[in-house]
Coordinates of C-alpha atoms in Angstrom, one line a residue:
M136 CA -23.1 0.3 -9.0
R137 CA -23.0 1.6 -5.9
A138 CA -21.0 -1.1 -4.5
M139 CA -18.6 -0.9 -7.2
L140 CA -18.1 2.8 -6.3
F141 CA -17.4 2.4 -2.7
A142 CA -15.0 -0.7 -3.6
A143 CA -12.7 1.5 -6.3
L144 CA -12.8 4.6 -3.9
S145 CA -11.7 2.0 -1.1
M146 CA -9.1 0.8 -3.1
L147 CA -7.8 4.3 -4.1
A148 CA -7.9 5.3 -0.4
A149 CA -6.0 2.3 0.7
G150 CA -3.5 2.2 -2.2
P151 CA 0.3 2.3 -2.0
A152 CA 1.5 5.5 -0.6
L153 CA 4.7 7.4 -0.4
A154 CA 3.1 9.4 2.5
Q155 CA 3.5 6.7 5.4
T156 CA 5.2 6.9 8.6
D157 CA 7.0 4.3 11.2
D158 CA 3.8 4.8 13.4
R159 CA 0.7 2.7 13.1
I160 CA -1.4 5.3 14.3
L161 CA -0.2 7.9 11.9
N162 CA -1.0 5.6 9.2
D163 CA -4.2 5.3 10.3
V164 CA -4.6 9.2 10.5
F165 CA -3.0 9.2 6.7
A166 CA -5.6 6.8 5.4
V167 CA -8.8 8.9 6.9
L168 CA -6.9 12.0 5.6
R169 CA -6.0 10.7 2.0
G170 CA -10.2 9.1 2.2
E171 CA -11.4 13.0 2.7
A172 CA -9.0 14.5 0.0
I173 CA -9.7 11.9 -2.4
L174 CA -13.6 13.0 -2.0
D175 CA -12.8 16.5 -2.2
Q176 CA -10.6 16.0 -5.7
T177 CA -13.7 14.0 -7.1
R178 CA -16.1 16.3 -6.3
Q179 CA -14.2 19.1 -8.0
L180 CA -13.5 16.8 -10.7
C181 CA -17.7 16.3 -11.1
L182 CA -17.9 19.7 -11.4
D183 CA -15.4 20.4 -13.9
F184 CA -15.6 17.5 -16.2
A185 CA -19.3 16.0 -15.8
D186 CA -21.3 19.1 -14.9
T187 CA -22.2 17.5 -11.6
D188 CA -22.3 19.7 -8.5
L189 CA -21.8 17.3 -5.2
S190 CA -21.0 20.6 -3.2
A191 CA -24.1 20.5 -1.1
D192 CA -23.3 16.8 -0.4
F193 CA -19.9 17.4 0.6
V194 CA -20.9 20.1 2.9
D195 CA -23.0 18.1 4.7
W196 CA -20.5 15.1 4.8
R197 CA -18.0 17.4 6.0
A198 CA -20.4 18.2 9.0
R199 CA -21.0 14.7 9.9
N200 CA -17.5 13.8 9.8
D201 CA -16.2 16.9 11.5
E202 CA -15.2 14.9 14.9
T203 CA -13.5 12.2 13.0
L204 CA -11.2 15.1 11.2
R205 CA -10.6 16.8 14.3
L206 CA -9.3 13.5 15.9
A207 CA -7.0 13.1 12.8
N208 CA -5.8 16.6 13.2
L209 CA -5.4 16.2 16.9
L210 CA -3.4 13.1 16.5
L211 CA -1.2 14.7 14.1
I212 CA -0.1 17.2 16.7
R213 CA 0.2 14.5 19.4
R214 CA 2.1 11.4 17.7
P215 CA 5.4 11.5 17.1
G216 CA 7.1 10.9 13.1
L217 CA 4.9 13.5 11.2
E218 CA 7.9 14.8 8.9
P219 CA 7.6 18.1 6.9
G220 CA 6.0 17.8 3.5
M221 CA 4.3 14.4 4.3
L222 CA 0.6 16.1 4.3
D223 CA 1.5 17.8 1.0
T224 CA 2.7 14.8 -0.5
L225 CA -0.2 12.8 0.8
R226 CA -2.9 15.4 -0.8
A227 CA -0.9 15.2 -4.1
E228 CA -1.2 11.4 -4.2
A229 CA -4.5 11.9 -3.5
E230 CA -5.8 13.8 -6.0
S231 CA -3.3 12.2 -8.6
E232 CA -5.4 8.8 -7.8
A233 CA -8.3 10.6 -7.9
G234 CA -8.2 11.7 -10.9
A235 CA -6.6 9.1 -12.8
S236 CA -9.6 6.8 -11.5
F237 CA -12.1 9.5 -12.9
G238 CA -10.5 9.4 -15.7
R239 CA -11.1 5.8 -16.6
E240 CA -14.9 6.3 -16.0
A241 CA -16.6 5.8 -19.3
D242 CA -20.0 7.3 -17.9
R243 CA -18.6 10.2 -15.7
P244 CA -22.2 11.9 -14.9
A245 CA -23.4 8.3 -13.4
F246 CA -20.2 8.1 -11.5
C247 CA -20.6 11.4 -10.0
E248 CA -24.6 10.7 -9.2
E249 CA -23.6 7.3 -7.5
M250 CA -21.0 9.4 -5.6
G251 CA -23.4 11.9 -4.5
E252 CA -25.7 9.4 -3.5
A253 CA -23.7 7.2 -1.4
M254 CA -22.4 10.3 0.4
A255 CA -26.0 11.2 1.2
L256 CA -26.3 7.4 2.2
E257 CA -23.4 7.8 4.8
A258 CA -22.0 5.0 3.2
L259 CA -18.8 7.0 2.4
D260 CA -18.6 8.5 6.1
L261 CA -14.9 8.2 7.4
K262 CA -16.2 5.8 10.1
A263 CA -18.0 3.5 7.9
W264 CA -15.1 3.4 5.1
F265 CA -12.2 3.2 7.6
P266 CA -13.9 1.3 10.5
R267 CA -10.4 -0.3 11.9
Q268 CA -8.5 2.8 11.6
T269 CA -10.9 5.3 13.0
T270 CA -11.6 2.4 16.0
R271 CA -8.1 2.7 16.7
M272 CA -7.2 6.2 16.3
S273 CA -10.3 6.6 19.0
E274 CA -8.3 4.2 21.1
A275 CA -4.9 6.0 20.7
L276 CA -6.4 9.5 22.0
A277 CA -7.2 7.2 25.3
G278 CA -4.0 6.0 25.7
K279 CA -3.9 2.8 23.7
W280 CA -1.4 2.0 20.7
P281 CA 1.8 3.7 21.8
P282 CA 4.5 4.1 19.5
L283 CA 6.6 1.2 19.0
D284 CA 10.3 0.8 19.0
L285 CA 11.0 -0.6 15.6
T286 CA 14.7 -1.0 16.1
D287 CA 15.9 -4.7 15.7
V288 CA 12.0 -6.1 15.8
P289 CA 12.4 -9.7 14.6
P290 CA 8.8 -9.9 13.1
V291 CA 9.5 -6.7 10.9
E292 CA 13.1 -8.0 9.6
D293 CA 11.7 -11.2 8.5
A294 CA 8.7 -9.3 6.8
I295 CA 11.0 -6.8 5.3
E296 CA 13.3 -9.6 4.1
V297 CA 10.3 -11.3 2.3
K298 CA 9.9 -8.2 0.2
Q299 CA 13.4 -8.0 -0.6
L300 CA 13.1 -11.7 -1.9
F301 CA 10.7 -10.2 -4.3
F302 CA 12.6 -7.0 -5.1
A303 CA 15.7 -9.2 -6.1
M304 CA 13.6 -12.0 -8.0
Q305 CA 12.0 -9.4 -10.2
D306 CA 15.1 -7.2 -10.4
G307 CA 17.2 -10.2 -11.7
L308 CA 14.9 -11.8 -14.2
V309 CA 14.4 -8.1 -15.9
R310 CA 18.2 -8.0 -16.0
C311 CA 18.1 -11.5 -17.4
G312 CA 15.7 -10.4 -20.2
V313 CA 17.9 -7.3 -21.1
L314 CA 21.2 -9.0 -21.1
F315 CA 19.8 -12.6 -22.5
P316 CA 17.0 -12.0 -24.9
P317 CA 14.4 -12.7 -25.4
A318 CA 12.8 -11.4 -22.2
A319 CA 9.4 -13.4 -22.9
P320 CA 10.5 -16.4 -20.7
Y321 CA 12.0 -14.5 -17.8
D322 CA 8.8 -12.2 -17.6
A323 CA 6.9 -15.5 -17.7
A324 CA 8.9 -16.9 -15.1
Y325 CA 8.4 -13.9 -12.8
A326 CA 4.7 -13.8 -13.2
E327 CA 4.8 -17.3 -12.1
W328 CA 6.6 -16.8 -9.1
E329 CA 5.0 -13.8 -8.2
A330 CA 1.8 -15.7 -8.5
R331 CA 2.6 -18.7 -6.3
N332 CA 4.6 -16.6 -3.8
S333 CA 1.7 -13.7 -3.3
Y334 CA 0.2 -15.0 -0.3
T335 CA 3.3 -14.7 1.4
R336 CA 3.7 -11.5 0.4
D337 CA 0.4 -10.6 1.7
L338 CA 1.4 -11.9 5.3
A339 CA 4.5 -9.7 5.2
D340 CA 2.6 -6.8 4.5
R341 CA 0.2 -7.6 7.4
V342 CA 3.2 -7.7 9.7
L343 CA 4.6 -4.3 8.5
E344 CA 1.0 -2.9 8.7
N345 CA 0.3 -4.3 12.3
W346 CA 3.9 -3.1 13.6
G347 CA 3.3 0.3 11.6
A348 CA 6.7 -0.2 9.5
L349 CA 5.8 1.5 6.4
H350 CA 8.3 4.3 6.0
P351 CA 9.2 5.4 2.5
Q352 CA 12.7 5.2 3.6
R353 CA 12.2 1.7 4.7
W354 CA 11.2 0.2 1.6
A355 CA 14.0 2.6 -0.3
D356 CA 16.7 0.8 2.0
A357 CA 15.3 -2.6 1.2
R358 CA 15.4 -1.9 -2.1
D359 CA 19.0 -1.0 -2.4
E360 CA 20.1 -3.9 -0.3
A361 CA 18.2 -6.6 -2.7
G362 CA 19.7 -4.3 -5.4
A363 CA 23.3 -4.9 -4.2
I364 CA 22.9 -8.5 -3.6
V365 CA 21.6 -8.6 -7.8
D366 CA 24.8 -6.3 -8.7
E367 CA 27.0 -9.3 -7.6
T368 CA 25.4 -11.7 -9.1
F369 CA 25.6 -10.2 -12.3
A370 CA 29.0 -8.6 -12.0
D371 CA 30.3 -11.7 -13.9
K372 CA 28.5 -12.2 -17.6
D373 CA 29.3 -15.8 -17.4
A374 CA 28.0 -16.5 -13.9
A375 CA 24.9 -14.4 -14.7
R376 CA 23.9 -16.1 -17.7
A377 CA 24.0 -19.8 -15.8
Q378 CA 22.1 -17.8 -12.8
C379 CA 19.4 -16.8 -15.2
E380 CA 19.2 -20.3 -17.1
R381 CA 19.2 -22.0 -13.5
T382 CA 16.1 -19.9 -12.3
L383 CA 14.2 -20.8 -15.8
T384 CA 14.3 -24.2 -14.4
Q385 CA 13.7 -23.8 -11.0
V386 CA 10.7 -21.6 -11.0
P387 CA 8.5 -24.3 -12.4
S388 CA 9.7 -26.7 -10.0
G389 CA 8.5 -24.8 -7.0
E390 CA 11.6 -25.0 -5.2
L391 CA 12.6 -21.0 -5.6
D392 CA 9.2 -20.2 -3.6
I393 CA 9.6 -18.5 -0.5
D394 CA 8.0 -21.5 1.7
Q395 CA 10.8 -23.8 0.2
Q396 CA 13.5 -21.7 0.0
R397 CA 13.1 -19.7 3.1
P398 CA 10.7 -22.1 5.3
E399 CA 12.0 -20.0 8.4
L400 CA 10.8 -16.8 6.9
F401 CA 7.4 -18.1 5.7
D402 CA 6.7 -19.7 9.2
S403 CA 7.7 -15.8 10.7
V404 CA 5.4 -14.0 8.6
R405 CA 2.3 -16.4 8.6
R406 CA 2.6 -16.6 12.6
N407 CA 3.5 -12.7 13.3
A408 CA 0.4 -11.6 10.6
E409 CA -2.2 -12.8 13.1
I410 CA -0.6 -10.7 16.0
M411 CA -0.8 -7.5 16.9
P412 CA 2.1 -5.9 18.9

C-alpha cells in the first residue's frame, strides 16, 4: 500500500502542468514546490474529510525539508524565466490534482494513515521524492546548468515537430469522425496509431525536458501551427473525405508511423533523448 501511495503521489507531482518555463532548473524547482503543495493540500483534505490530523507529521516534514525549500526559493530569485502568476498557477494545479486524487480513494482514512507513515519514514522527503531535480538544483546553485538559449535549436525543433504530428493526427481524425460519421473507426485508428508511436513521443518529451523547453506558450504555438495545417486539409470537403478514408487504410499498415513517415525526426529524438546539453 505504501509503495502504491508513493507511486500515486509521484505521478501527481510529475503530471502535466501549465506552470512550466523554458529553464530546466526552474522546472526542477517547480516540480519540488508542486510536491510540497500536493502534500500540504492532501494533509488538509485528510483533516477535513477523513478525520485524520497529519499536522505534526507535516511540521516534522517541513523541518527536515527546510534546506531544500530554501534552495528552491533562492533559485526562483536567481534564475531568469519566472513570470507573474506562475507560482499561483502551480499551487492551484497542485491543489486541484490532490483533490481529484483524494476523491478517487475508496478508503480515505487508510490512505491518510499510509501517507502519515510514509512521511514519518522520510519516504516523501523531497530529496528522496525528487532525487534528480534536487541534485541538479544544488549543482545549479554552484554554477552548473546555466540557462540555455532555445532559439533555433534543432533538437528542440525536431521534438516539437514530433509533438505536432500527434496534435495533427488527433485533430484530423476527430474532424473525420464529426464530418464523416461514424466516429468509432477514426477513434480506433488514432488509438492504434498513438499506441505504436508512443515511444517516439516519449523520446521527444525527454528531449524537451532535457533542454527545459516546457513553457506553455511553446505548446500553444505548436498546437496552433498543427491546427492550421489540418485546417488547410479540411478546407475542401471532398479532399477531406478522401484524406480521412486514406488514413483509415494507412494506419493499420504502419506507413503513417513516425519512424516510417519521418525517419529523420525519429532518429533525431532517439539520439538527443540521451544527451543532456
